[in-house]
Amino acid sequence: MKNQQLKVFEENGVLSISIGVNTLRHACEIGRRYGTGEIEITDEKLFLENLINEIEKEDEDGSTLAHVMFDSAVTSMLENGEEGVDLLEDE
């Protein structure tokens, strides 16, 4: 389970996002795309606790990084003409 690849799926009305800890660690240590370079995770348990806190941390408007992820995904769907969602026109 610790090496499980990222999985995103719906089952019984619940959206689940899961990833093995080893896979997440590897992705975080070498998969940086935003110019900060490679990192080393020195305390896995503490890293995971802090990562979860950052994902759940609310901005002034109440949004979290998870909200930003979902908003970004829906925006991409709209831009790519995906079915199942329509942009309502302002009246």
PDB file of C-alpha atoms in Angstrom:
ATOM      1  CA  MET A   1       0.000   0.000   0.000  1.00  0.00           C
ATOM      2  CA  LYS A   2       2.841   2.430   0.701  1.00  0.00           C
ATOM      3  CA  ASN A   3       3.818   2.250  -2.989  1.00  0.00           C
ATOM      4  CA  GLN A   4       0.272   2.713  -4.324  1.00  0.00           C
ATOM      5  CA  GLN A   5       0.110   5.035  -7.308  1.00  0.00           C
ATOM      6  CA  LEU A   6      -2.246   8.024  -7.187  1.00  0.00           C
ATOM      7  CA  LYS A   7      -5.872   6.923  -7.456  1.00  0.00           C
ATOM      8  CA  VAL A   8      -8.875   9.182  -7.881  1.00  0.00           C
ATOM      9  CA  PHE A   9     -12.240   7.439  -7.994  1.00  0.00           C
ATOM     10  CA  GLU A  10     -15.902   7.636  -7.025  1.00  0.00           C
ATOM     11  CA  GLU A  11     -17.606   4.858  -5.122  1.00  0.00           C
ATOM     12  CA  ASN A  12     -21.002   4.928  -3.442  1.00  0.00           C
ATOM     13  CA  GLY A  13     -21.276   8.708  -3.725  1.00  0.00           C
ATOM     14  CA  VAL A  14     -17.835   9.397  -2.240  1.00  0.00           C
ATOM     15  CA  LEU A  15     -14.913  10.888  -4.197  1.00  0.00           C
ATOM     16  CA  SER A  16     -11.683   9.367  -2.939  1.00  0.00           C
ATOM     17  CA  ILE A  17      -8.142  10.513  -3.599  1.00  0.00           C
ATOM     18  CA  SER A  18      -5.414   8.225  -2.320  1.00  0.00           C
ATOM     19  CA  ILE A  19      -1.693   7.730  -2.779  1.00  0.00           C
ATOM     20  CA  GLY A  20       0.846   5.523  -1.055  1.00  0.00           C
ATOM     21  CA  VAL A  21       3.172   7.300   1.345  1.00  0.00           C
ATOM     22  CA  ASN A  22       6.289   6.133  -0.505  1.00  0.00           C
ATOM     23  CA  THR A  23       4.869   7.303  -3.838  1.00  0.00           C
ATOM     24  CA  LEU A  24       3.930  10.686  -2.358  1.00  0.00           C
ATOM     25  CA  ARG A  25       7.339  11.055  -0.747  1.00  0.00           C
ATOM     26  CA  HIS A  26       9.108  10.288  -4.026  1.00  0.00           C
ATOM     27  CA  ALA A  27       6.884  12.704  -5.948  1.00  0.00           C
ATOM     28  CA  CYS A  28       7.486  15.496  -3.437  1.00  0.00           C
ATOM     29  CA  GLU A  29      11.235  14.950  -3.225  1.00  0.00           C
ATOM     30  CA  ILE A  30      12.006  14.899  -6.947  1.00  0.00           C
ATOM     31  CA  GLY A  31       8.875  16.063  -8.717  1.00  0.00           C
ATOM     32  CA  ARG A  32       9.108  19.785  -8.037  1.00  0.00           C
ATOM     33  CA  ARG A  33       7.846  21.832 -11.002  1.00  0.00           C
ATOM     34  CA  TYR A  34       7.899  25.287  -9.472  1.00  0.00           C
ATOM     35  CA  GLY A  35      11.568  26.122  -9.258  1.00  0.00           C
ATOM     36  CA  THR A  36      12.322  25.238  -5.646  1.00  0.00           C
ATOM     37  CA  GLY A  37      14.521  22.280  -6.578  1.00  0.00           C
ATOM     38  CA  GLU A  38      14.724  18.892  -4.966  1.00  0.00           C
ATOM     39  CA  ILE A  39      13.909  18.441  -1.292  1.00  0.00           C
ATOM     40  CA  GLU A  40      14.658  15.779   1.298  1.00  0.00           C
ATOM     41  CA  ILE A  41      11.969  14.632   3.701  1.00  0.00           C
ATOM     42  CA  THR A  42      13.764  14.070   6.987  1.00  0.00           C
ATOM     43  CA  ASP A  43      10.783  13.101   9.183  1.00  0.00           C
ATOM     44  CA  GLU A  44       8.051  11.294   7.267  1.00  0.00           C
ATOM     45  CA  LYS A  45       5.410  11.390  10.020  1.00  0.00           C
ATOM     46  CA  LEU A  46       5.919  15.086  10.712  1.00  0.00           C
ATOM     47  CA  PHE A  47       6.015  15.827   6.975  1.00  0.00           C
ATOM     48  CA  LEU A  48       2.665  14.076   6.449  1.00  0.00           C
ATOM     49  CA  GLU A  49       1.049  15.871   9.404  1.00  0.00           C
ATOM     50  CA  ASN A  50       2.223  19.236   8.106  1.00  0.00           C
ATOM     51  CA  LEU A  51       1.221  18.424   4.522  1.00  0.00           C
ATOM     52  CA  ILE A  52      -2.309  17.549   5.651  1.00  0.00           C
ATOM     53  CA  ASN A  53      -2.459  20.771   7.695  1.00  0.00           C
ATOM     54  CA  GLU A  54      -1.415  22.813   4.643  1.00  0.00           C
ATOM     55  CA  ILE A  55      -4.024  21.142   2.435  1.00  0.00           C
ATOM     56  CA  GLU A  56      -6.744  21.835   5.023  1.00  0.00           C
ATOM     57  CA  LYS A  57      -5.567  25.357   5.991  1.00  0.00           C
ATOM     58  CA  GLU A  58      -8.225  27.957   5.209  1.00  0.00           C
ATOM     59  CA  ASP A  59      -7.527  31.284   3.528  1.00  0.00           C
ATOM     60  CA  GLU A  60      -9.407  34.404   4.600  1.00  0.00           C
ATOM     61  CA  ASP A  61     -12.297  33.444   2.298  1.00  0.00           C
ATOM     62  CA  GLY A  62     -12.520  29.933   3.769  1.00  0.00           C
ATOM     63  CA  SER A  63     -11.000  28.215   0.742  1.00  0.00           C
ATOM     64  CA  THR A  64      -8.328  25.550   1.028  1.00  0.00           C
ATOM     65  CA  LEU A  65      -5.789  24.061  -1.384  1.00  0.00           C
ATOM     66  CA  ALA A  66      -8.323  21.270  -1.971  1.00  0.00           C
ATOM     67  CA  HIS A  67     -10.912  23.863  -3.069  1.00  0.00           C
ATOM     68  CA  VAL A  68      -8.350  25.395  -5.427  1.00  0.00           C
ATOM     69  CA  MET A  69      -7.644  21.954  -6.912  1.00  0.00           C
ATOM     70  CA  PHE A  70     -11.336  21.285  -7.584  1.00  0.00           C
ATOM     71  CA  ASP A  71     -11.881  24.786  -9.029  1.00  0.00           C
ATOM     72  CA  SER A  72      -8.866  24.317 -11.292  1.00  0.00           C
ATOM     73  CA  ALA A  73     -10.129  20.925 -12.474  1.00  0.00           C
ATOM     74  CA  VAL A  74     -13.584  22.318 -13.306  1.00  0.00           C
ATOM     75  CA  THR A  75     -12.009  25.276 -15.144  1.00  0.00           C
ATOM     76  CA  SER A  76      -9.943  22.836 -17.208  1.00  0.00           C
ATOM     77  CA  MET A  77     -13.052  20.791 -17.955  1.00  0.00           C
ATOM     78  CA  LEU A  78     -14.851  23.895 -19.210  1.00  0.00           C
ATOM     79  CA  GLU A  79     -11.880  24.999 -21.307  1.00  0.00           C
ATOM     80  CA  ASN A  80     -11.576  21.517 -22.842  1.00  0.00           C
ATOM     81  CA  GLY A  81     -15.277  21.244 -23.658  1.00  0.00           C
ATOM     82  CA  GLU A  82     -15.826  18.274 -21.356  1.00  0.00           C
ATOM     83  CA  GLU A  83     -19.366  17.019 -20.980  1.00  0.00           C
ATOM     84  CA  GLY A  84     -21.328  17.059 -17.744  1.00  0.00           C
ATOM     85  CA  VAL A  85     -20.772  20.715 -16.899  1.00  0.00           C
ATOM     86  CA  ASP A  86     -21.899  23.967 -18.498  1.00  0.00           C
ATOM     87  CA  LEU A  87     -20.918  27.538 -17.744  1.00  0.00           C
ATOM     88  CA  LEU A  88     -24.017  29.612 -16.983  1.00  0.00           C
ATOM     89  CA  GLU A  89     -24.180  32.965 -18.691  1.00  0.00           C
ATOM     90  CA  ASP A  90     -24.631  36.073 -16.525  1.00  0.00           C
ATOM     91  CA  GLU A  91     -28.058  37.618 -16.967  1.00  0.00           C
TER      92      GLU A  91
END
